[in-house]
PDB file of C-alpha atoms and ligand atoms in Angstrom:
ATOM      1  CA  UNK G   1     -19.219 -75.081  33.412  1.00 65.00           C
ATOM      2  CA  UNK G   2     -20.804 -77.180  30.650  1.00 68.00           C
ATOM      3  CA  UNK G   3     -20.488 -80.959  30.573  1.00 67.00           C
ATOM      4  CA  UNK G   4     -17.959 -80.711  27.746  1.00 66.00           C
ATOM      5  CA  UNK G   5     -15.853 -78.162  29.627  1.00 69.00           C
ATOM      6  CA  UNK G   6     -15.887 -80.359  32.741  1.00 67.00           C
ATOM      7  CA  UNK G   7     -14.681 -83.404  30.794  1.00 64.00           C
ATOM      8  CA  UNK G   8     -11.987 -81.349  29.055  1.00 62.00           C
ATOM      9  CA  UNK G   9     -10.793 -79.879  32.377  1.00 62.00           C
ATOM     10  CA  UNK G  10     -10.577 -83.388  33.857  1.00 61.00           C
ATOM     11  CA  UNK G  11      -8.734 -84.630  30.788  1.00 57.00           C
ATOM     12  CA  UNK G  12      -6.264 -81.744  30.993  1.00 55.00           C
ATOM     13  CA  UNK G  13      -5.546 -82.528  34.636  1.00 52.00           C
ATOM     14  CA  UNK G  14      -5.142 -86.250  34.142  1.00 51.00           C
ATOM     15  CA  UNK G  15      -3.036 -86.065  31.028  1.00 49.00           C
ATOM     16  CA  UNK G  16      -0.248 -83.563  31.005  1.00 62.00           C
ATOM     17  CA  UNK G  17       0.981 -85.102  27.794  1.00 89.00           C
ATOM     18  CA  UNK G  18      -0.559 -85.184  24.348  1.00 96.00           C
ATOM     19  CA  UNK G  19      -2.609 -88.331  23.878  1.00 97.00           C
ATOM     20  CA  UNK G  20      -3.204 -89.695  20.381  1.00 98.00           C
ATOM     21  CA  UNK G  21      -5.244 -92.661  19.224  1.00 97.00           C
ATOM     22  CA  UNK G  22      -5.516 -93.927  15.658  1.00 98.00           C
ATOM     23  CA  UNK G  23      -9.158 -94.933  15.670  1.00 97.00           C
ATOM     24  CA  UNK G  24      -9.794 -98.470  14.448  1.00 97.00           C
ATOM     25  CA  UNK G  25     -11.876 -98.887  11.314  1.00 94.00           C
ATOM     26  CA  UNK G  26     -12.651-102.613  11.619  1.00 94.00           C
ATOM     27  CA  UNK G  27     -12.949-105.124  14.489  1.00 93.00           C
ATOM     28  CA  UNK G  28     -12.276-108.841  14.858  1.00 91.00           C
ATOM     29  CA  UNK G  29     -14.769-111.541  16.012  1.00 92.00           C
ATOM     30  CA  UNK G  30     -14.136-110.628  19.666  1.00 92.00           C
ATOM     31  CA  UNK G  31     -14.782-106.954  18.995  1.00 90.00           C
ATOM     32  CA  UNK G  32     -11.106-105.993  19.330  1.00 93.00           C
ATOM     33  CA  UNK G  33      -9.630-103.396  16.995  1.00 93.00           C
ATOM     34  CA  UNK G  34      -8.179-105.141  13.941  1.00 93.00           C
ATOM     35  CA  UNK G  35      -4.650-104.137  13.071  1.00 93.00           C
ATOM     36  CA  UNK G  36      -5.414-103.294   9.453  1.00 95.00           C
ATOM     37  CA  UNK G  37      -5.935 -99.578   8.898  1.00 96.00           C
ATOM     38  CA  UNK G  38      -8.644 -98.941   6.326  1.00 97.00           C
ATOM     39  CA  UNK G  39      -9.598 -95.414   7.348  1.00 98.00           C
ATOM     40  CA  UNK G  40      -7.702 -92.504   8.871  1.00 98.00           C
ATOM     41  CA  UNK G  41      -8.852 -90.632  11.974  1.00 98.00           C
ATOM     42  CA  UNK G  42      -6.581 -89.625  14.873  1.00 98.00           C
ATOM     43  CA  UNK G  43      -8.200 -88.616  18.117  1.00 98.00           C
ATOM     44  CA  UNK G  44      -6.077 -86.047  19.984  1.00 98.00           C
ATOM     45  CA  UNK G  45      -6.657 -85.536  23.725  1.00 97.00           C
ATOM     46  CA  UNK G  46     -10.204 -86.901  23.386  1.00 96.00           C
ATOM     47  CA  UNK G  47     -11.451 -83.650  21.877  1.00 96.00           C
ATOM     48  CA  UNK G  48      -9.873 -82.944  18.465  1.00 98.00           C
ATOM     49  CA  UNK G  49     -10.047 -85.272  15.478  1.00 98.00           C
ATOM     50  CA  UNK G  50      -7.438 -85.144  12.745  1.00 98.00           C
ATOM     51  CA  UNK G  51      -9.237 -86.503   9.682  1.00 98.00           C
ATOM     52  CA  UNK G  52     -12.515 -88.293  10.076  1.00 98.00           C
ATOM     53  CA  UNK G  53     -12.428 -91.624   8.226  1.00 98.00           C
ATOM     54  CA  UNK G  54     -13.643 -93.749  11.150  1.00 98.00           C
ATOM     55  CA  UNK G  55     -14.945 -90.989  13.417  1.00 98.00           C
ATOM     56  CA  UNK G  56     -18.555 -92.224  13.482  1.00 98.00           C
ATOM     57  CA  UNK G  57     -17.539 -95.866  13.993  1.00 96.00           C
ATOM     58  CA  UNK G  58     -15.042 -95.914  16.815  1.00 94.00           C
ATOM     59  CA  UNK G  59     -15.549 -93.120  19.346  1.00 95.00           C
ATOM     60  CA  UNK G  60     -16.748 -93.965  22.856  1.00 93.00           C
ATOM     61  CA  UNK G  61     -19.922 -92.213  24.062  1.00 93.00           C
ATOM     62  CA  UNK G  62     -17.803 -89.828  26.165  1.00 94.00           C
ATOM     63  CA  UNK G  63     -15.586 -89.008  23.183  1.00 95.00           C
ATOM     64  CA  UNK G  64     -18.642 -88.408  21.004  1.00 95.00           C
ATOM     65  CA  UNK G  65     -19.682 -85.780  23.551  1.00 95.00           C
ATOM     66  CA  UNK G  66     -16.325 -84.014  23.590  1.00 96.00           C
ATOM     67  CA  UNK G  67     -15.130 -84.036  19.968  1.00 98.00           C
ATOM     68  CA  UNK G  68     -16.295 -80.800  18.372  1.00 98.00           C
ATOM     69  CA  UNK G  69     -13.237 -79.875  16.280  1.00 98.00           C
ATOM     70  CA  UNK G  70     -12.206 -81.852  13.215  1.00 98.00           C
ATOM     71  CA  UNK G  71      -9.185 -80.987  11.071  1.00 99.00           C
ATOM     72  CA  UNK G  72      -9.438 -82.371   7.531  1.00 99.00           C
ATOM     73  CA  UNK G  73      -6.135 -82.833   5.674  1.00 99.00           C
ATOM     74  CA  UNK G  74      -7.677 -83.755   2.302  1.00 98.00           C
ATOM     75  CA  UNK G  75     -10.966 -84.991   0.886  1.00 98.00           C
ATOM     76  CA  UNK G  76     -10.054 -88.592  -0.013  1.00 98.00           C
ATOM     77  CA  UNK G  77     -12.740 -91.008   1.144  1.00 98.00           C
ATOM     78  CA  UNK G  78     -10.531 -92.911   3.614  1.00 98.00           C
ATOM     79  CA  UNK G  79     -10.068 -89.590   5.491  1.00 98.00           C
ATOM     80  CA  UNK G  80     -13.679 -88.343   5.486  1.00 98.00           C
ATOM     81  CA  UNK G  81     -15.811 -91.495   5.039  1.00 98.00           C
ATOM     82  CA  UNK G  82     -17.915 -91.172   8.190  1.00 98.00           C
ATOM     83  CA  UNK G  83     -17.664 -87.406   8.726  1.00 98.00           C
ATOM     84  CA  UNK G  84     -21.239 -86.857   7.432  1.00 98.00           C
ATOM     85  CA  UNK G  85     -22.525 -89.754   9.560  1.00 98.00           C
ATOM     86  CA  UNK G  86     -20.895 -88.226  12.669  1.00 98.00           C
ATOM     87  CA  UNK G  87     -22.700 -84.898  12.153  1.00 98.00           C
ATOM     88  CA  UNK G  88     -25.921 -86.745  11.321  1.00 98.00           C
ATOM     89  CA  UNK G  89     -25.689 -88.821  14.564  1.00 97.00           C
ATOM     90  CA  UNK G  90     -25.356 -85.699  16.700  1.00 97.00           C
ATOM     91  CA  UNK G  91     -27.681 -83.464  14.697  1.00 97.00           C
ATOM     92  CA  UNK G  92     -30.500 -83.188  17.260  1.00 96.00           C
ATOM     93  CA  UNK G  93     -28.225 -82.877  20.308  1.00 94.00           C
ATOM     94  CA  UNK G  94     -25.515 -80.395  19.336  1.00 97.00           C
ATOM     95  CA  UNK G  95     -25.493 -77.274  21.488  1.00 96.00           C
ATOM     96  CA  UNK G  96     -22.685 -75.771  19.446  1.00 96.00           C
ATOM     97  CA  UNK G  97     -21.664 -76.497  15.847  1.00 98.00           C
ATOM     98  CA  UNK G  98     -19.083 -79.071  14.868  1.00 98.00           C
ATOM     99  CA  UNK G  99     -16.153 -77.071  13.511  1.00 98.00           C
ATOM    100  CA  UNK G 100     -14.431 -78.354  10.381  1.00 98.00           C
ATOM    101  CA  UNK G 101     -10.920 -76.902  10.067  1.00 99.00           C
ATOM    102  CA  UNK G 102      -9.512 -77.108   6.548  1.00 99.00           C
ATOM    103  CA  UNK G 103      -8.016 -74.998   3.773  1.00 98.00           C
ATOM    104  CA  UNK G 104     -10.471 -73.098   1.540  1.00 98.00           C
ATOM    105  CA  UNK G 105      -9.608 -75.502  -1.280  1.00 98.00           C
ATOM    106  CA  UNK G 106     -10.559 -78.549   0.767  1.00 98.00           C
ATOM    107  CA  UNK G 107     -13.713 -76.872   2.103  1.00 98.00           C
ATOM    108  CA  UNK G 108     -14.824 -76.149  -1.469  1.00 98.00           C
ATOM    109  CA  UNK G 109     -14.273 -79.799  -2.415  1.00 98.00           C
ATOM    110  CA  UNK G 110     -16.227 -81.047   0.619  1.00 98.00           C
ATOM    111  CA  UNK G 111     -19.137 -78.759  -0.256  1.00 98.00           C
ATOM    112  CA  UNK G 112     -19.029 -79.692  -3.942  1.00 98.00           C
ATOM    113  CA  UNK G 113     -18.553 -83.446  -3.627  1.00 98.00           C
ATOM    114  CA  UNK G 114     -19.873 -84.550  -0.228  1.00 98.00           C
ATOM    115  CA  UNK G 115     -22.262 -82.081   1.434  1.00 98.00           C
ATOM    116  CA  UNK G 116     -23.954 -81.339  -1.881  1.00 98.00           C
ATOM    117  CA  UNK G 117     -27.571 -82.403  -1.140  1.00 98.00           C
ATOM    118  CA  UNK G 118     -27.004 -85.539  -3.260  1.00 98.00           C
ATOM    119  CA  UNK G 119     -24.380 -87.529  -1.388  1.00 98.00           C
ATOM    120  CA  UNK G 120     -25.441 -85.917   1.896  1.00 98.00           C
ATOM    121  CA  UNK G 121     -27.264 -82.791   3.135  1.00 98.00           C
ATOM    122  CA  UNK G 122     -25.383 -79.502   3.227  1.00 98.00           C
ATOM    123  CA  UNK G 123     -25.064 -79.432   7.019  1.00 98.00           C
ATOM    124  CA  UNK G 124     -23.343 -76.035   6.944  1.00 98.00           C
ATOM    125  CA  UNK G 125     -26.754 -74.543   6.042  1.00 98.00           C
ATOM    126  CA  UNK G 126     -28.831 -76.497   8.551  1.00 98.00           C
ATOM    127  CA  UNK G 127     -29.804 -75.720  12.144  1.00 98.00           C
ATOM    128  CA  UNK G 128     -31.268 -77.595  15.110  1.00 98.00           C
ATOM    129  CA  UNK G 129     -33.084 -76.005  18.080  1.00 97.00           C
ATOM    130  CA  UNK G 130     -29.788 -74.591  19.401  1.00 97.00           C
ATOM    131  CA  UNK G 131     -28.428 -73.145  16.163  1.00 98.00           C
ATOM    132  CA  UNK G 132     -26.025 -74.240  13.440  1.00 98.00           C
ATOM    133  CA  UNK G 133     -24.823 -77.853  13.480  1.00 98.00           C
ATOM    134  CA  UNK G 134     -21.624 -77.579  11.429  1.00 98.00           C
ATOM    135  CA  UNK G 135     -19.375 -74.722  10.446  1.00 98.00           C
ATOM    136  CA  UNK G 136     -16.170 -74.378   8.480  1.00 98.00           C
ATOM    137  CA  UNK G 137     -13.150 -72.700  10.012  1.00 98.00           C
ATOM    138  CA  UNK G 138     -10.710 -72.107   7.146  1.00 98.00           C
ATOM    139  CA  UNK G 139      -6.983 -71.969   7.833  1.00 98.00           C
ATOM    140  CA  UNK G 140      -4.073 -70.866   5.680  1.00 98.00           C
ATOM    141  CA  UNK G 141      -0.980 -72.924   5.126  1.00 98.00           C
ATOM    142  CA  UNK G 142       2.131 -71.619   6.874  1.00 98.00           C
ATOM    143  CA  UNK G 143       0.108 -69.625   9.421  1.00 98.00           C
ATOM    144  CA  UNK G 144      -0.302 -71.051  12.927  1.00 98.00           C
ATOM    145  CA  UNK G 145      -3.900 -71.433  14.088  1.00 98.00           C
ATOM    146  CA  UNK G 146      -5.607 -72.683  17.225  1.00 98.00           C
ATOM    147  CA  UNK G 147      -7.904 -75.684  17.553  1.00 98.00           C
ATOM    148  CA  UNK G 148      -9.195 -76.230  21.116  1.00 97.00           C
ATOM    149  CA  UNK G 149      -6.036 -76.175  23.328  1.00 97.00           C
ATOM    150  CA  UNK G 150      -3.703 -77.022  20.425  1.00 98.00           C
ATOM    151  CA  UNK G 151      -1.658 -74.845  18.091  1.00 98.00           C
ATOM    152  CA  UNK G 152      -1.436 -76.175  14.563  1.00 98.00           C
ATOM    153  CA  UNK G 153       0.728 -75.217  11.585  1.00 98.00           C
ATOM    154  CA  UNK G 154      -0.142 -76.835   8.257  1.00 98.00           C
ATOM    155  CA  UNK G 155       1.780 -76.918   4.969  1.00 98.00           C
ATOM    156  CA  UNK G 156       1.047 -78.410   1.566  1.00 98.00           C
ATOM    157  CA  UNK G 157       2.392 -81.898   0.918  1.00 98.00           C
ATOM    158  CA  UNK G 158       2.732 -83.835  -2.345  1.00 98.00           C
ATOM    159  CA  UNK G 159      -0.464 -85.829  -2.921  1.00 98.00           C
ATOM    160  CA  UNK G 160      -2.825 -86.054  -5.907  1.00 97.00           C
ATOM    161  CA  UNK G 161      -5.418 -83.718  -4.384  1.00 98.00           C
ATOM    162  CA  UNK G 162      -4.822 -80.622  -2.224  1.00 98.00           C
ATOM    163  CA  UNK G 163      -3.460 -82.056   1.035  1.00 98.00           C
ATOM    164  CA  UNK G 164      -1.750 -80.677   4.124  1.00 98.00           C
ATOM    165  CA  UNK G 165       0.679 -82.135   6.648  1.00 98.00           C
ATOM    166  CA  UNK G 166       1.098 -80.370   9.993  1.00 98.00           C
ATOM    167  CA  UNK G 167       2.648 -79.945  13.394  1.00 98.00           C
ATOM    168  CA  UNK G 168       0.341 -79.981  16.417  1.00 98.00           C
ATOM    169  CA  UNK G 169       1.476 -78.734  19.822  1.00 98.00           C
ATOM    170  CA  UNK G 170      -0.039 -78.177  23.255  1.00 97.00           C
ATOM    171  CA  UNK G 171       2.893 -75.920  24.117  1.00 96.00           C
ATOM    172  CA  UNK G 172       4.940 -78.743  25.653  1.00 95.00           C
ATOM    173  CA  UNK G 173       4.624 -81.702  23.314  1.00 97.00           C
ATOM    174  CA  UNK G 174       4.726 -81.444  19.516  1.00 98.00           C
ATOM    175  CA  UNK G 175       3.677 -84.135  17.069  1.00 98.00           C
ATOM    176  CA  UNK G 176       4.122 -83.943  13.277  1.00 98.00           C
ATOM    177  CA  UNK G 177       1.651 -85.595  10.880  1.00 98.00           C
ATOM    178  CA  UNK G 178       2.609 -86.105   7.237  1.00 98.00           C
ATOM    179  CA  UNK G 179      -0.884 -87.074   6.012  1.00 98.00           C
ATOM    180  CA  UNK G 180      -0.807 -88.796   2.582  1.00 98.00           C
ATOM    181  CA  UNK G 181       2.241 -87.748   0.595  1.00 98.00           C
ATOM    182  CA  UNK G 182       5.127 -88.686  -1.666  1.00 98.00           C
ATOM    183  CA  UNK G 183       8.498 -86.909  -1.671  1.00 98.00           C
ATOM    184  CA  UNK G 184       7.898 -83.440  -0.266  1.00 98.00           C
ATOM    185  CA  UNK G 185       9.773 -80.319   0.897  1.00 98.00           C
ATOM    186  CA  UNK G 186       7.650 -77.815   2.872  1.00 98.00           C
ATOM    187  CA  UNK G 187       6.757 -80.395   5.477  1.00 98.00           C
ATOM    188  CA  UNK G 188      10.422 -81.041   6.342  1.00 98.00           C
ATOM    189  CA  UNK G 189      11.155 -77.314   6.491  1.00 98.00           C
ATOM    190  CA  UNK G 190       8.328 -76.976   9.024  1.00 98.00           C
ATOM    191  CA  UNK G 191       9.457 -80.002  11.046  1.00 98.00           C
ATOM    192  CA  UNK G 192      13.131 -79.015  11.033  1.00 98.00           C
ATOM    193  CA  UNK G 193      12.504 -75.434  12.116  1.00 98.00           C
ATOM    194  CA  UNK G 194      10.375 -76.642  15.053  1.00 98.00           C
ATOM    195  CA  UNK G 195      12.576 -76.694  18.156  1.00 95.00           C
ATOM    196  CA  UNK G 196      11.382 -80.038  19.464  1.00 96.00           C
ATOM    197  CA  UNK G 197       9.395 -82.818  17.793  1.00 97.00           C
ATOM    198  CA  UNK G 198       8.328 -85.658  20.093  1.00 97.00           C
ATOM    199  CA  UNK G 199       6.756 -87.908  17.483  1.00 98.00           C
ATOM    200  CA  UNK G 200       6.388 -88.121  13.719  1.00 98.00           C
ATOM    201  CA  UNK G 201       3.421 -89.940  12.209  1.00 98.00           C
ATOM    202  CA  UNK G 202       4.253 -90.664   8.607  1.00 98.00           C
ATOM    203  CA  UNK G 203       2.714 -92.750   5.891  1.00 98.00           C
ATOM    204  CA  UNK G 204       4.122 -95.897   4.260  1.00 98.00           C
ATOM    205  CA  UNK G 205       1.376 -97.195   1.979  1.00 98.00           C
ATOM    206  CA  UNK G 206       2.746 -99.698  -0.525  1.00 98.00           C
ATOM    207  CA  UNK G 207       5.465-102.394  -0.575  1.00 98.00           C
ATOM    208  CA  UNK G 208       8.719-101.661  -2.409  1.00 98.00           C
ATOM    209  CA  UNK G 209       7.703-103.785  -5.415  1.00 98.00           C
ATOM    210  CA  UNK G 210       4.811-101.380  -6.038  1.00 98.00           C
ATOM    211  CA  UNK G 211       6.980 -98.243  -6.211  1.00 98.00           C
ATOM    212  CA  UNK G 212       5.441 -97.229  -9.530  1.00 98.00           C
ATOM    213  CA  UNK G 213       1.893 -97.258  -8.215  1.00 98.00           C
ATOM    214  CA  UNK G 214       3.063 -95.535  -5.025  1.00 98.00           C
ATOM    215  CA  UNK G 215       4.634 -92.760  -7.103  1.00 97.00           C
ATOM    216  CA  UNK G 216       1.582 -92.420  -9.379  1.00 98.00           C
ATOM    217  CA  UNK G 217      -0.798 -92.164  -6.423  1.00 98.00           C
ATOM    218  CA  UNK G 218       1.701 -90.039  -4.436  1.00 98.00           C
ATOM    219  CA  UNK G 219       2.436 -92.332  -1.524  1.00 98.00           C
ATOM    220  CA  UNK G 220       5.580 -93.773   0.079  1.00 98.00           C
ATOM    221  CA  UNK G 221       7.028 -97.261   0.034  1.00 98.00           C
ATOM    222  CA  UNK G 222       9.474 -98.261   2.814  1.00 98.00           C
ATOM    223  CA  UNK G 223      12.370 -97.483   0.435  1.00 98.00           C
ATOM    224  CA  UNK G 224      11.124 -94.042  -0.585  1.00 98.00           C
ATOM    225  CA  UNK G 225      10.289 -93.318   3.059  1.00 98.00           C
ATOM    226  CA  UNK G 226      13.846 -94.197   4.056  1.00 98.00           C
ATOM    227  CA  UNK G 227      15.191 -91.726   1.464  1.00 98.00           C
ATOM    228  CA  UNK G 228      12.725 -89.120   2.656  1.00 98.00           C
ATOM    229  CA  UNK G 229      13.706 -89.506   6.310  1.00 98.00           C
ATOM    230  CA  UNK G 230      17.220 -88.304   5.430  1.00 97.00           C
ATOM    231  CA  UNK G 231      15.629 -84.835   5.271  1.00 98.00           C
ATOM    232  CA  UNK G 232      14.713 -85.060   8.969  1.00 98.00           C
ATOM    233  CA  UNK G 233      17.156 -83.154  11.174  1.00 97.00           C
ATOM    234  CA  UNK G 234      15.764 -84.245  14.554  1.00 96.00           C
ATOM    235  CA  UNK G 235      17.092 -87.296  16.392  1.00 93.00           C
ATOM    236  CA  UNK G 236      15.601 -89.542  19.027  1.00 94.00           C
ATOM    237  CA  UNK G 237      11.933 -88.966  18.241  1.00 97.00           C
ATOM    238  CA  UNK G 238       9.363 -91.722  17.869  1.00 98.00           C
ATOM    239  CA  UNK G 239       8.488 -92.434  14.249  1.00 98.00           C
ATOM    240  CA  UNK G 240       5.150 -94.138  13.790  1.00 98.00           C
ATOM    241  CA  UNK G 241       4.293 -95.360  10.308  1.00 98.00           C
ATOM    242  CA  UNK G 242       0.643 -95.284   9.281  1.00 98.00           C
ATOM    243  CA  UNK G 243      -1.626 -95.781   6.266  1.00 98.00           C
ATOM    244  CA  UNK G 244      -0.220 -99.233   5.361  1.00 98.00           C
ATOM    245  CA  UNK G 245      -2.562-100.621   2.694  1.00 98.00           C
ATOM    246  CA  UNK G 246      -4.388-103.496   4.415  1.00 97.00           C
ATOM    247  CA  UNK G 247      -3.769-105.944   1.549  1.00 97.00           C
ATOM    248  CA  UNK G 248       0.032-105.488   1.836  1.00 98.00           C
ATOM    249  CA  UNK G 249       0.321-104.835   5.561  1.00 97.00           C
ATOM    250  CA  UNK G 250       2.560-107.837   6.281  1.00 97.00           C
ATOM    251  CA  UNK G 251       4.956-107.093   3.436  1.00 98.00           C
ATOM    252  CA  UNK G 252       5.187-103.407   4.238  1.00 98.00           C
ATOM    253  CA  UNK G 253       5.724-104.249   7.919  1.00 98.00           C
ATOM    254  CA  UNK G 254       8.610-106.618   7.069  1.00 98.00           C
ATOM    255  CA  UNK G 255      10.166-104.051   4.748  1.00 98.00           C
ATOM    256  CA  UNK G 256       9.838-101.276   7.337  1.00 98.00           C
ATOM    257  CA  UNK G 257      11.393-103.447  10.061  1.00 98.00           C
ATOM    258  CA  UNK G 258      14.234-104.352   7.692  1.00 98.00           C
ATOM    259  CA  UNK G 259      15.179-100.666   7.391  1.00 97.00           C
ATOM    260  CA  UNK G 260      16.554-100.828  10.951  1.00 95.00           C
ATOM    261  CA  UNK G 261      15.598 -97.212  11.680  1.00 96.00           C
ATOM    262  CA  UNK G 262      15.785 -96.592  15.458  1.00 92.00           C
ATOM    263  CA  UNK G 263      12.434 -95.905  17.155  1.00 96.00           C
ATOM    264  CA  UNK G 264      10.455 -96.545  13.961  1.00 98.00           C
ATOM    265  CA  UNK G 265       7.323 -98.583  14.653  1.00 98.00           C
ATOM    266  CA  UNK G 266       4.022 -99.329  12.989  1.00 98.00           C
ATOM    267  CA  UNK G 267       1.197 -97.423  14.673  1.00 98.00           C
ATOM    268  CA  UNK G 268      -1.452 -99.755  16.082  1.00 97.00           C
ATOM    269  CA  UNK G 269      -5.098 -98.830  15.569  1.00 96.00           C
ATOM    270  CA  UNK G 270      -6.982 -98.610  18.860  1.00 96.00           C
ATOM    271  CA  UNK G 271      -3.904 -98.110  21.053  1.00 96.00           C
ATOM    272  CA  UNK G 272      -3.442 -94.813  22.880  1.00 97.00           C
ATOM    273  CA  UNK G 273      -0.024 -93.182  22.597  1.00 98.00           C
ATOM    274  CA  UNK G 274       1.183 -90.440  24.920  1.00 97.00           C
ATOM    275  CA  UNK G 275       4.117 -88.062  24.685  1.00 97.00           C
TER     276      UNK G 275
HETATM  277 ZN1  LIG Z   1      -5.159 -89.559   0.065  1.00 83.42          ZN
HETATM  278 ZN1  LIG Z   2      -5.412 -91.916   2.583  1.00 83.42          ZN
END
């Protein structure tokens, strides 16, 4: 059994639920995670990352040794900012490649705009003593695929670049992630046809007064989120709002709380959630 397998086996035994952490992107004077979310990266069960904004900044040493699968929803900087740094950090030590799971469209954009020998080296073509350091694993929307111990189904959402939302399940617990989106349809079809959803992580970026900018950049405000949630057919699940723009966090928080939606909370960076 390799070190990674041993840690994963231990993790599986300890945690029979799905464990999700929104990695912090900044820290206060005492080194505690600040509550503003500047980057997006969810760590699932200590081994799969969903987006990679803060991946190179906030993983523990143990997590750095176990995360080898990264799902990328879209190529906006807040979702991939430290992805190249993460691969760079591990370059000499990797015994198996870091796998980047994304649609072909997103992979093409990452190769064209990020790993293009100008912004950063094309890691998909580079090797260390053990072999390749990074490889792409393309997935198709609407077709379930496996990432580590998780089954994932992704669908297109409504953002200004190709972007997917998804459901992620370990067979017992299922969590839905909207990624960045405005009013959308496929995502709700996927969520509503899934027998059980334990938690929904959904974006609420701008305050209500900035509805025009939210619409132009394809994001939600608390008001448009409230309208959107009428499409949700499941009851009783936890709804965690994410992606609040740091500059408007207080206003968006007040407006979200004022909606009075049961079990809707703002997701706290750094905290571990289990379902
Ligand atoms: Zn985006
Ligand atoms: Zn974003």
